[in-house]
Amino acid sequence: MSLYNIQSQLKANKSQYNNFGKYAYRNAEDILEALKPLLLKHQYSVVINDAIELVGDRYYVKATVSLYDDKMSLIVYNSAYAREPMSQKGMSEPQITGAASSYAKKYALGAMFLLDD
């Protein structure tokens, strides 16, 4: 079994809808939900870690997705960054960080498993 088996079989639907922009999209949860059966089938596991990094004068959330085989040997990892906006109307600071985390995870997962928009 290999990463390309999962990449070729993964179909993550765009089940979310942005009413303002009028477009469908997928979030990290959609990707993970579609990924779980394939991980079980191929006996792989995924671990996702977040880190906060200062780049210049702005903070970024760095999400790293790691793929392991059934012996917990690292196969591959991928990272993506998302910057926290200075403010977001209607959101508290922890919610802003959480949104940046979800965004970074979505793009790290998408790149690893070859999901396109």
C-alpha positions as YAML, in Angstrom:
chain: A
units: angstrom
residues:
- id: 1
  name: MET
  ca: [0.00, 0.00, 0.00]
- id: 2
  name: SER
  ca: [1.18, 3.49, -0.63]
- id: 3
  name: LEU
  ca: [0.26, 7.13, -0.52]
- id: 4
  name: TYR
  ca: [-0.77, 7.14, -4.17]
- id: 5
  name: ASN
  ca: [-3.48, 4.54, -3.40]
- id: 6
  name: ILE
  ca: [-5.07, 6.95, -0.96]
- id: 7
  name: GLN
  ca: [-4.52, 9.95, -3.22]
- id: 8
  name: SER
  ca: [-6.21, 8.23, -6.14]
- id: 9
  name: GLN
  ca: [-9.16, 6.97, -4.09]
- id: 10
  name: LEU
  ca: [-9.91, 10.00, -1.89]
- id: 11
  name: LYS
  ca: [-13.01, 11.92, -2.89]
- id: 12
  name: ALA
  ca: [-13.85, 14.74, -0.46]
- id: 13
  name: ASN
  ca: [-17.07, 16.46, -1.43]
- id: 14
  name: LYS
  ca: [-17.56, 20.18, -1.11]
- id: 15
  name: SER
  ca: [-20.42, 19.98, 1.37]
- id: 16
  name: GLN
  ca: [-20.13, 23.54, 2.70]
- id: 17
  name: TYR
  ca: [-21.66, 26.59, 1.00]
- id: 18
  name: ASN
  ca: [-20.66, 30.23, 1.20]
- id: 19
  name: ASN
  ca: [-23.83, 32.28, 0.80]
- id: 20
  name: PHE
  ca: [-21.95, 35.56, 0.38]
- id: 21
  name: GLY
  ca: [-19.65, 34.33, -2.39]
- id: 22
  name: LYS
  ca: [-22.16, 31.76, -3.68]
- id: 23
  name: TYR
  ca: [-19.73, 28.85, -3.95]
- id: 24
  name: ALA
  ca: [-19.36, 25.36, -2.51]
- id: 25
  name: TYR
  ca: [-16.22, 24.40, -0.62]
- id: 26
  name: ARG
  ca: [-14.82, 21.68, 1.61]
- id: 27
  name: ASN
  ca: [-13.34, 22.21, 5.05]
- id: 28
  name: ALA
  ca: [-10.79, 20.17, 6.99]
- id: 29
  name: GLU
  ca: [-13.55, 18.15, 8.65]
- id: 30
  name: ASP
  ca: [-14.96, 17.14, 5.23]
- id: 31
  name: ILE
  ca: [-11.52, 15.95, 4.13]
- id: 32
  name: LEU
  ca: [-10.91, 14.00, 7.34]
- id: 33
  name: GLU
  ca: [-14.34, 12.35, 7.19]
- id: 34
  name: ALA
  ca: [-13.65, 11.14, 3.63]
- id: 35
  name: LEU
  ca: [-10.10, 10.12, 4.55]
- id: 36
  name: LYS
  ca: [-10.87, 7.91, 7.58]
- id: 37
  name: PRO
  ca: [-12.20, 4.87, 5.67]
- id: 38
  name: LEU
  ca: [-9.17, 4.91, 3.36]
- id: 39
  name: LEU
  ca: [-6.78, 5.15, 6.28]
- id: 40
  name: LEU
  ca: [-8.45, 2.11, 7.82]
- id: 41
  name: LYS
  ca: [-8.43, 0.21, 4.52]
- id: 42
  name: HIS
  ca: [-4.72, 0.87, 3.90]
- id: 43
  name: GLN
  ca: [-3.71, 0.68, 7.59]
- id: 44
  name: TYR
  ca: [-2.32, 4.20, 7.74]
- id: 45
  name: SER
  ca: [-2.87, 6.94, 10.27]
- id: 46
  name: VAL
  ca: [-2.71, 10.71, 10.16]
- id: 47
  name: VAL
  ca: [-1.57, 13.04, 12.90]
- id: 48
  name: ILE
  ca: [-2.09, 16.80, 12.65]
- id: 49
  name: ASN
  ca: [-0.16, 19.31, 14.74]
- id: 50
  name: ASP
  ca: [-0.44, 23.08, 14.95]
- id: 51
  name: ALA
  ca: [2.24, 25.56, 15.86]
- id: 52
  name: ILE
  ca: [2.14, 29.34, 16.12]
- id: 53
  name: GLU
  ca: [5.00, 31.08, 14.33]
- id: 54
  name: LEU
  ca: [5.98, 34.72, 14.18]
- id: 55
  name: VAL
  ca: [6.89, 35.79, 10.66]
- id: 56
  name: GLY
  ca: [7.94, 39.42, 10.51]
- id: 57
  name: ASP
  ca: [5.42, 41.18, 12.70]
- id: 58
  name: ARG
  ca: [2.51, 38.76, 12.11]
- id: 59
  name: TYR
  ca: [1.57, 35.46, 13.67]
- id: 60
  name: TYR
  ca: [0.76, 32.44, 11.52]
- id: 61
  name: VAL
  ca: [-0.71, 29.06, 12.35]
- id: 62
  name: LYS
  ca: [1.40, 26.29, 10.85]
- id: 63
  name: ALA
  ca: [-0.48, 23.00, 10.45]
- id: 64
  name: THR
  ca: [1.59, 19.89, 9.81]
- id: 65
  name: VAL
  ca: [-0.08, 16.71, 8.56]
- id: 66
  name: SER
  ca: [1.95, 13.50, 9.03]
- id: 67
  name: LEU
  ca: [1.08, 10.15, 7.45]
- id: 68
  name: TYR
  ca: [2.21, 6.97, 9.22]
- id: 69
  name: ASP
  ca: [2.07, 3.32, 8.20]
- id: 70
  name: ASP
  ca: [0.78, 0.50, 10.42]
- id: 71
  name: LYS
  ca: [4.15, 0.31, 12.21]
- id: 72
  name: MET
  ca: [3.99, 4.05, 12.98]
- id: 73
  name: SER
  ca: [6.83, 4.77, 10.58]
- id: 74
  name: LEU
  ca: [6.56, 8.21, 9.07]
- id: 75
  name: ILE
  ca: [5.71, 8.05, 5.36]
- id: 76
  name: VAL
  ca: [5.41, 11.74, 4.49]
- id: 77
  name: TYR
  ca: [4.45, 15.06, 6.04]
- id: 78
  name: ASN
  ca: [3.24, 18.37, 4.69]
- id: 79
  name: SER
  ca: [2.74, 21.79, 6.24]
- id: 80
  name: ALA
  ca: [0.65, 24.82, 5.40]
- id: 81
  name: TYR
  ca: [0.37, 28.27, 6.95]
- id: 82
  name: ALA
  ca: [-2.58, 30.55, 7.59]
- id: 83
  name: ARG
  ca: [-2.32, 34.07, 8.96]
- id: 84
  name: GLU
  ca: [-4.65, 35.34, 11.60]
- id: 85
  name: PRO
  ca: [-6.47, 38.48, 10.49]
- id: 86
  name: MET
  ca: [-5.99, 41.49, 12.73]
- id: 87
  name: SER
  ca: [-9.67, 41.25, 13.58]
- id: 88
  name: GLN
  ca: [-12.73, 39.42, 12.36]
- id: 89
  name: LYS
  ca: [-16.16, 40.87, 12.91]
- id: 90
  name: GLY
  ca: [-18.23, 38.74, 15.26]
- id: 91
  name: MET
  ca: [-15.33, 36.49, 16.33]
- id: 92
  name: SER
  ca: [-13.36, 36.36, 19.56]
- id: 93
  name: GLU
  ca: [-9.56, 36.04, 19.47]
- id: 94
  name: PRO
  ca: [-9.64, 32.26, 20.15]
- id: 95
  name: GLN
  ca: [-12.18, 31.84, 17.34]
- id: 96
  name: ILE
  ca: [-9.90, 33.76, 14.97]
- id: 97
  name: THR
  ca: [-7.00, 31.44, 15.84]
- id: 98
  name: GLY
  ca: [-9.26, 28.39, 15.43]
- id: 99
  name: ALA
  ca: [-10.38, 29.57, 11.99]
- id: 100
  name: ALA
  ca: [-6.75, 30.07, 10.91]
- id: 101
  name: SER
  ca: [-5.92, 26.59, 12.24]
- id: 102
  name: SER
  ca: [-8.78, 24.99, 10.27]
- id: 103
  name: TYR
  ca: [-7.72, 26.84, 7.12]
- id: 104
  name: ALA
  ca: [-4.08, 25.73, 7.45]
- id: 105
  name: LYS
  ca: [-5.15, 22.11, 8.10]
- id: 106
  name: LYS
  ca: [-7.41, 22.16, 5.05]
- id: 107
  name: TYR
  ca: [-4.57, 23.26, 2.78]
- id: 108
  name: ALA
  ca: [-1.99, 20.90, 4.30]
- id: 109
  name: LEU
  ca: [-4.40, 17.96, 3.85]
- id: 110
  name: GLY
  ca: [-5.39, 19.09, 0.37]
- id: 111
  name: ALA
  ca: [-1.80, 19.31, -0.80]
- id: 112
  name: MET
  ca: [-0.83, 15.95, 0.71]
- id: 113
  name: PHE
  ca: [-3.79, 14.08, -0.76]
- id: 114
  name: LEU
  ca: [-3.92, 15.96, -4.09]
- id: 115
  name: LEU
  ca: [-7.30, 17.60, -3.60]
- id: 116
  name: ASP
  ca: [-7.95, 20.45, -5.95]
- id: 117
  name: ASP
  ca: [-10.46, 23.24, -5.93]
...
